[in-house]
PDB file of C-alpha atoms in Angstrom:
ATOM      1  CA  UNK A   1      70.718 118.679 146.714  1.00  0.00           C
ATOM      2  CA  UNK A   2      71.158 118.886 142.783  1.00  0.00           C
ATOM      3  CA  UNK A   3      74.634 118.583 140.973  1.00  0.00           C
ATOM      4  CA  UNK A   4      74.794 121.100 138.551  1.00  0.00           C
ATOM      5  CA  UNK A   5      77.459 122.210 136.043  1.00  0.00           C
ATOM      6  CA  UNK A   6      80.152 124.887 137.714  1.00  0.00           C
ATOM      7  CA  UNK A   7      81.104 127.520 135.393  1.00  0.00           C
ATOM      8  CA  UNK A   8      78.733 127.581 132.789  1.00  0.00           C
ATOM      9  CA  UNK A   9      80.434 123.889 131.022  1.00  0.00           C
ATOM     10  CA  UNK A  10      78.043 121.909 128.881  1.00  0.00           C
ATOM     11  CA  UNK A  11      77.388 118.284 130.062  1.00  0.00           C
ATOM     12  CA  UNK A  12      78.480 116.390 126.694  1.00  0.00           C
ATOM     13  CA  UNK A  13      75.901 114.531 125.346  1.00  0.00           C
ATOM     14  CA  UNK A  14      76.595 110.703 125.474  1.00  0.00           C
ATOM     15  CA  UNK A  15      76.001 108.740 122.058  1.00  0.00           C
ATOM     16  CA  UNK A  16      72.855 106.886 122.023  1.00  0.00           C
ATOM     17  CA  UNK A  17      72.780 103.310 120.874  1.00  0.00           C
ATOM     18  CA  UNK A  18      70.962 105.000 117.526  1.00  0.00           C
ATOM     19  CA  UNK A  19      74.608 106.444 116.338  1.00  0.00           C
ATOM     20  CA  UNK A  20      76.257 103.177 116.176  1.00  0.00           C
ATOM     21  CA  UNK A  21      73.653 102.111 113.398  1.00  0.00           C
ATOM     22  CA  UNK A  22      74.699  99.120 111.012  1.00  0.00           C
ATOM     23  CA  UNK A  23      76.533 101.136 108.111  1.00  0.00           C
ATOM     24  CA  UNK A  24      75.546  99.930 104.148  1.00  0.00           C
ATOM     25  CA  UNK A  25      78.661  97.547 103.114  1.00  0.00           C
ATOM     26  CA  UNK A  26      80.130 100.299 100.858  1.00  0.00           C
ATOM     27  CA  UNK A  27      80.732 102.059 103.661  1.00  0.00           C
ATOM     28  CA  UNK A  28      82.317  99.768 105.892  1.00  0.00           C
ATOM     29  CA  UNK A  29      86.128  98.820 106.276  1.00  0.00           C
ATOM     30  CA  UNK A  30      86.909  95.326 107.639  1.00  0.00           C
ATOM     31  CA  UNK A  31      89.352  94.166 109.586  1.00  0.00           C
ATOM     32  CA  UNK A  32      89.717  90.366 109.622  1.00  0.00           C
ATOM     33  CA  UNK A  33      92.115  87.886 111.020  1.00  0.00           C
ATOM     34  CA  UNK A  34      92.620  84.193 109.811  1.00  0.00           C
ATOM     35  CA  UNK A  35      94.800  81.547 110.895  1.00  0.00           C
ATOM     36  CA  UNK A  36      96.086  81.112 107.541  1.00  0.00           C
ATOM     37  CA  UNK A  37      95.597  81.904 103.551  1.00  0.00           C
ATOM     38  CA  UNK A  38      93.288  78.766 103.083  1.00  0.00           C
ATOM     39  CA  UNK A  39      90.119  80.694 104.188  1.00  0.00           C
ATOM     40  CA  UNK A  40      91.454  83.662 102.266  1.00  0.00           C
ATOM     41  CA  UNK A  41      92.428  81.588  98.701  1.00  0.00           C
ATOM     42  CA  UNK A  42      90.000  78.383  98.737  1.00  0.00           C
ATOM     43  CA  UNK A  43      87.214  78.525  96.471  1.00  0.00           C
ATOM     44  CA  UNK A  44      83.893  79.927  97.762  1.00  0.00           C
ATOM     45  CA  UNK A  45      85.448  81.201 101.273  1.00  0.00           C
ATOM     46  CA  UNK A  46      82.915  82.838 103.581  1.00  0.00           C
ATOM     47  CA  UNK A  47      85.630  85.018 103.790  1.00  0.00           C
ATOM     48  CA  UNK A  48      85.725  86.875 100.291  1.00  0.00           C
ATOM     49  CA  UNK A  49      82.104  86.385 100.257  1.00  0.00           C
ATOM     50  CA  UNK A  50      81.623  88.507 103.501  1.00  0.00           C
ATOM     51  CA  UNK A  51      84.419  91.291 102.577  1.00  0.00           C
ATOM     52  CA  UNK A  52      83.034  91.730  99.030  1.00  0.00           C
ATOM     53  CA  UNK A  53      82.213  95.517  98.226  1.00  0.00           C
ATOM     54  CA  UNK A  54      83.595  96.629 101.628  1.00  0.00           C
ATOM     55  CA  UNK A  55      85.329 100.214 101.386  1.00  0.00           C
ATOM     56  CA  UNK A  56      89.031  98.692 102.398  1.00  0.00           C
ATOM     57  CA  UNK A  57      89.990  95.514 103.994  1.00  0.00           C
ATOM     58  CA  UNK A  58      93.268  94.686 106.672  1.00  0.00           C
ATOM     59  CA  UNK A  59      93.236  90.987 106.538  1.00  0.00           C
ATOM     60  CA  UNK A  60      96.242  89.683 109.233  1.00  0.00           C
ATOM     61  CA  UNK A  61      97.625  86.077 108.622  1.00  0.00           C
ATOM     62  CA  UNK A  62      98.457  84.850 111.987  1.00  0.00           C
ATOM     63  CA  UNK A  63     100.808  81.812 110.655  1.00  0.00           C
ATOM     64  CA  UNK A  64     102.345  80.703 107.580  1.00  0.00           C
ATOM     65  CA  UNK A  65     101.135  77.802 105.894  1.00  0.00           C
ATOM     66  CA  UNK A  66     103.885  75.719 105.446  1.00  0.00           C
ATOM     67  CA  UNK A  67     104.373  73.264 108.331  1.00  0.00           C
ATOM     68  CA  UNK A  68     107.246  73.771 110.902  1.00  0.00           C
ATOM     69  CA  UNK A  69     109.408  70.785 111.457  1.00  0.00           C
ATOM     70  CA  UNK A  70     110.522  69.884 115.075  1.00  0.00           C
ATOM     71  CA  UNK A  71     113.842  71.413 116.369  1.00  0.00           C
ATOM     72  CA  UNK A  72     116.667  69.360 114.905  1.00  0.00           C
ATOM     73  CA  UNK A  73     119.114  67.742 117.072  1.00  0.00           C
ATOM     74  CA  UNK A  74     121.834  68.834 118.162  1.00  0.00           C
ATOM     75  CA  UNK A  75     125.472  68.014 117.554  1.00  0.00           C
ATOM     76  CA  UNK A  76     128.980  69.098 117.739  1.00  0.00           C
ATOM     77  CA  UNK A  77     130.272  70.031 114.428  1.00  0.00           C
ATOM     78  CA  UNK A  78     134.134  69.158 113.290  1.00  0.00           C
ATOM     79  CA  UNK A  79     136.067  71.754 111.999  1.00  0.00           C
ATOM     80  CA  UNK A  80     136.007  70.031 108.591  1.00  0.00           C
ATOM     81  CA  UNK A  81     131.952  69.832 108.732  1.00  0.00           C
ATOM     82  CA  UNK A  82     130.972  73.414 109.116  1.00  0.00           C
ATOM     83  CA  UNK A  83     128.464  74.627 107.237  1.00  0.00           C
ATOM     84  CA  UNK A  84     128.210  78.602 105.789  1.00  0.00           C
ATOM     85  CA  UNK A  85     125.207  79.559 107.230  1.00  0.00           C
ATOM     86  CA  UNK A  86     124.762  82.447 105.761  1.00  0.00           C
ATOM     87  CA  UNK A  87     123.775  80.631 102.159  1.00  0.00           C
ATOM     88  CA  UNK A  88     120.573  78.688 104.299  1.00  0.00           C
ATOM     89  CA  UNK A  89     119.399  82.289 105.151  1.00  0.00           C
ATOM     90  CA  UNK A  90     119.126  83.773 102.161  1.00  0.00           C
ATOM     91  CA  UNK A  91     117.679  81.135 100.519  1.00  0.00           C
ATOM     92  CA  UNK A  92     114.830  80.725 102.918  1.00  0.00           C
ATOM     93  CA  UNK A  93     114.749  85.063 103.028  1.00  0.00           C
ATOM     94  CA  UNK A  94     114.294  84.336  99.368  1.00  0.00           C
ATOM     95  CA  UNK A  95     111.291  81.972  99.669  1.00  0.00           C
ATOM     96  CA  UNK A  96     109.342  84.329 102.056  1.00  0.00           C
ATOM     97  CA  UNK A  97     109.993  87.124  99.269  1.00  0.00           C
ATOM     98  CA  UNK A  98     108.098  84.233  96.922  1.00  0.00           C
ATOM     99  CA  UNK A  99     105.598  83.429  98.816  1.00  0.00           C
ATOM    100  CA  UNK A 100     104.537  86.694  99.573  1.00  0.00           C
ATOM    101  CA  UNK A 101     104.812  87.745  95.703  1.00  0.00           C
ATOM    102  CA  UNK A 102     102.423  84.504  95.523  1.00  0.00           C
ATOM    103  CA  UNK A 103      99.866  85.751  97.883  1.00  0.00           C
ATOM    104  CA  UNK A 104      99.607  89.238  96.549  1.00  0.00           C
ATOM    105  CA  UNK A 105      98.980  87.331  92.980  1.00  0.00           C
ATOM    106  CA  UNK A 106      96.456  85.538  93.869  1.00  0.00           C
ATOM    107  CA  UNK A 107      94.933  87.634  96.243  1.00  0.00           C
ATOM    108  CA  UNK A 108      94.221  89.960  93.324  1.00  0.00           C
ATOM    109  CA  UNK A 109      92.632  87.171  91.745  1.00  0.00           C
ATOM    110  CA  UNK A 110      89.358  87.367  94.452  1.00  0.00           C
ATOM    111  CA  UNK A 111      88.433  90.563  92.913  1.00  0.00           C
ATOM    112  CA  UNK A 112      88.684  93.027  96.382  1.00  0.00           C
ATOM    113  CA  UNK A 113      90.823  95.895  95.271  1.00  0.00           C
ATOM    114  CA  UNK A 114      91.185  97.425  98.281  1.00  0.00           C
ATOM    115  CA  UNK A 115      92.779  94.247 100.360  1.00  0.00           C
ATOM    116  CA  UNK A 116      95.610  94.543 102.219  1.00  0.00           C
ATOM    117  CA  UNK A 117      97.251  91.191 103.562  1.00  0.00           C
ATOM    118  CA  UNK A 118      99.538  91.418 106.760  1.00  0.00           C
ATOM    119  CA  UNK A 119     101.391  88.606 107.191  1.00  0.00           C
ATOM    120  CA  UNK A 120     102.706  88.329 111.279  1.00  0.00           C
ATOM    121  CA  UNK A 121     104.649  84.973 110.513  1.00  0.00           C
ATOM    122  CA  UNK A 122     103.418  83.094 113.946  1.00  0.00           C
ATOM    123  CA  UNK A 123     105.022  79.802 114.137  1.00  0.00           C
ATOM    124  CA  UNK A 124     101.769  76.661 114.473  1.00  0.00           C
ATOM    125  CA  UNK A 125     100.930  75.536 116.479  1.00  0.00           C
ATOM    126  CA  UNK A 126     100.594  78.960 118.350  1.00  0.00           C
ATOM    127  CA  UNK A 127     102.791  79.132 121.794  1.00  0.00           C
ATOM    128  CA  UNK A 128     101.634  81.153 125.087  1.00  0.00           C
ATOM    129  CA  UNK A 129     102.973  84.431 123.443  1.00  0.00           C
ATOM    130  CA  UNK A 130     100.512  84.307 120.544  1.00  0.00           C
ATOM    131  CA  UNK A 131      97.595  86.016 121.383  1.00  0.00           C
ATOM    132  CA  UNK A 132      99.584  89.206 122.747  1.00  0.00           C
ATOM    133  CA  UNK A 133     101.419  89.166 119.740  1.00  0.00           C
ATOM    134  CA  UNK A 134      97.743  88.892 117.840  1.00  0.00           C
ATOM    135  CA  UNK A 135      95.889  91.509 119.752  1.00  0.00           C
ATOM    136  CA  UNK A 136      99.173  94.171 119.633  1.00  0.00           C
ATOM    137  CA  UNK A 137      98.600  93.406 115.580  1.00  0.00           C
ATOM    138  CA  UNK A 138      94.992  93.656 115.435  1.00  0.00           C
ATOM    139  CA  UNK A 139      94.965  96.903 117.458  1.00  0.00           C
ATOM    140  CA  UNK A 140      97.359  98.351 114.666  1.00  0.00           C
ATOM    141  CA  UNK A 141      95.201  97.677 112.194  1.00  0.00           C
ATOM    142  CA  UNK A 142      92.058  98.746 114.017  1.00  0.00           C
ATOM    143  CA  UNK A 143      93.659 102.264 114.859  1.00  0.00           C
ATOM    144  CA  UNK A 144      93.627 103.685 118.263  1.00  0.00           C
ATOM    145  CA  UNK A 145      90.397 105.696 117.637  1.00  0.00           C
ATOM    146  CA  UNK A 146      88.842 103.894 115.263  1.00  0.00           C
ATOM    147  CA  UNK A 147      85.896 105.480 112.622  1.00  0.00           C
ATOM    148  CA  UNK A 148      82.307 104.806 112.712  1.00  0.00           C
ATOM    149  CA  UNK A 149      82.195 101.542 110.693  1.00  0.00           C
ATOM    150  CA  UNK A 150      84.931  98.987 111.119  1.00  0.00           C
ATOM    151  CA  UNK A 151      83.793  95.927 111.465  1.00  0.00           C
ATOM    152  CA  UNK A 152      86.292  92.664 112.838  1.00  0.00           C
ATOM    153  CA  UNK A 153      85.762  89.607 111.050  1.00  0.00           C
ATOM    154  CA  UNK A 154      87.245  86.642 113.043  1.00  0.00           C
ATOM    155  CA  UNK A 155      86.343  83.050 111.926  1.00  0.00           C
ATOM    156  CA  UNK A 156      83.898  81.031 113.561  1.00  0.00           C
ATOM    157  CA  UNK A 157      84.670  78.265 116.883  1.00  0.00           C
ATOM    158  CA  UNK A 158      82.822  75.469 117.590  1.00  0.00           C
ATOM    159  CA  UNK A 159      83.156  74.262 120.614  1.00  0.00           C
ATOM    160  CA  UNK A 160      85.048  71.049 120.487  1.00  0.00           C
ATOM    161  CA  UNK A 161      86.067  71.507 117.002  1.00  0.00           C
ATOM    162  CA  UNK A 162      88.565  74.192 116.886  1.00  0.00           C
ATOM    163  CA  UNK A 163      92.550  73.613 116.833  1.00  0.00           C
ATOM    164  CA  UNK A 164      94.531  75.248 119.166  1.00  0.00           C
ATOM    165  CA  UNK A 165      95.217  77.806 116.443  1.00  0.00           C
ATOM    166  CA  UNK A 166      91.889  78.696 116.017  1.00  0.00           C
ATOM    167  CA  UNK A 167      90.941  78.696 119.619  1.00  0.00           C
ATOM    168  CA  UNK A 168      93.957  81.919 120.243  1.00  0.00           C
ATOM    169  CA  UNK A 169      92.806  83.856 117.258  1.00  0.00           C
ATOM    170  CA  UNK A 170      89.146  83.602 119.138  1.00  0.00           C
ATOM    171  CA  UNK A 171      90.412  84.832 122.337  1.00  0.00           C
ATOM    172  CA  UNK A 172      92.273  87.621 120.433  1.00  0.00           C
ATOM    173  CA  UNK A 173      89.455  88.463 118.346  1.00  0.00           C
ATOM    174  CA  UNK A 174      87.178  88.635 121.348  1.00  0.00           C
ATOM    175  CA  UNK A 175      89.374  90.864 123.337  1.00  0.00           C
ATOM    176  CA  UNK A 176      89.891  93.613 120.387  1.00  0.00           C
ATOM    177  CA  UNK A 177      86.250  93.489 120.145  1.00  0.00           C
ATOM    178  CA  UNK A 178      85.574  94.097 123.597  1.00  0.00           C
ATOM    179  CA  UNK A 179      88.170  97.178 123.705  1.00  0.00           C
ATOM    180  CA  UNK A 180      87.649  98.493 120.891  1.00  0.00           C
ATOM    181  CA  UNK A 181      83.527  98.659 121.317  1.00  0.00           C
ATOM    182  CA  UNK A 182      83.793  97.505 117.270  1.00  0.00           C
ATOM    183  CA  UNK A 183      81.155  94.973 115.699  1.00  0.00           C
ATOM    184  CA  UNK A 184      82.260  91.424 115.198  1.00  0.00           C
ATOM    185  CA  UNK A 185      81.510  89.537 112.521  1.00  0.00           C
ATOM    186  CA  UNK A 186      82.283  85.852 112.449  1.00  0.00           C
ATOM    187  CA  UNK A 187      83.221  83.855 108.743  1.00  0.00           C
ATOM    188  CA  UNK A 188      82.338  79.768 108.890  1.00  0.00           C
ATOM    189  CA  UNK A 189      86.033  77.880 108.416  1.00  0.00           C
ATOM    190  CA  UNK A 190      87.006  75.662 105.751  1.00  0.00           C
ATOM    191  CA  UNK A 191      86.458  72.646 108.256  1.00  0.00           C
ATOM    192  CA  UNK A 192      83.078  73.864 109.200  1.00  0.00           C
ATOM    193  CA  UNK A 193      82.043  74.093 105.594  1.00  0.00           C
ATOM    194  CA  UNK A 194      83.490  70.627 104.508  1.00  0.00           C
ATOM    195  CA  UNK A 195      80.183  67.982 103.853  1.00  0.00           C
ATOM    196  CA  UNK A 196      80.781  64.980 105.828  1.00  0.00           C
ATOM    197  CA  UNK A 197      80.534  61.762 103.118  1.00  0.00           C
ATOM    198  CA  UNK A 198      78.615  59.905 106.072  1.00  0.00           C
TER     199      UNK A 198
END
């Protein structure tokens, strides 16, 4: 017995291995994740070296660089001791807006005029929630269907050596990948670059 097409329908053809050939770097568009703007802004970052003269770059910032203090404690406020709240906010609204005027600055400095920096604002070190919150941003950024030639850039674990930052922007990295059927490229870290004195 032999299965055969009913009603005339053409089998479609699957793609062969062939059609997903490596595309020349003018053609490709990148989308990269790092922990933070250090591998992004430090001098000689694998980073810019590996998105130079791609078509258009997403780069997503998992966290912000600045380093969270621990919860404060807690106390009962008099009546005579409140506080207007609403003057804290806006000031630290107003240093966001900064920072991210900063970023776009120097981001322009690197030379890739077709970057685009997301920022998702992830609090380190990265909670149980993270790497949901990393993949749901990634997959934006990717597109549902995405075009012959995106490539995801996700920076580079050793085994051992990587924070627990790093290690969820791996696992996030690695699933996108795996859905998405896209290339992955991986960028060497600012720690992994650093030349031991010993």
């Amino acid at each position: 017995m032999v299965a055969e097409p009913v009603g005339g329908l053409a089998v479609p053809n699957a793609p062969f291995p062939a059609d997903r050939s490596v595309r020349p770097v003018s053609q490709r568009r990148f989308v990269a994740v790092s922990v933070c703007t250090v591998e992004l802004l430090r001098p000689g970052s694998d980073l810019v070296r590996l998105l130079e003269g791609g078509r258009s770059v997403d780069l997503l910032v998992a966290c912000d660089d600045g380093p969270v203090a621990g919860p404060a404690p807690v106390g009962v406020l008099g009546v005579g001791d409140a506080v207007e709240l609403d003057a804290y906010d806006d000031e630290w609204d107003d240093d966001r807006e900064d920072d991210g005027v900063e970023l776009r600055a120097r981001a322009a400095e690197l030379g890739l005029p077709d970057l685009a920096v997301h920022r998702l604002g992830l609090r380190s070190p990265l909670g149980p929630g993270a790497e949901d919150d990393l993949v749901a941003a990634l997959s934006e950024l990717v597109g549902f269907d995405p075009e012959p030639g995106v490539y995801l850039l996700g920076p580079a674990v050793e085994a051992g050596r990587a924070g627990v930052d790093r290690a969820v922007v791996d696992r996030a990295v690695q699933r996108i990948a795996q859905v998405y059927g896209i290339p992955l490229l991986r960028y060497r870290c600012h720690e992994l670059t650093v030349v031991d004195a010993d």
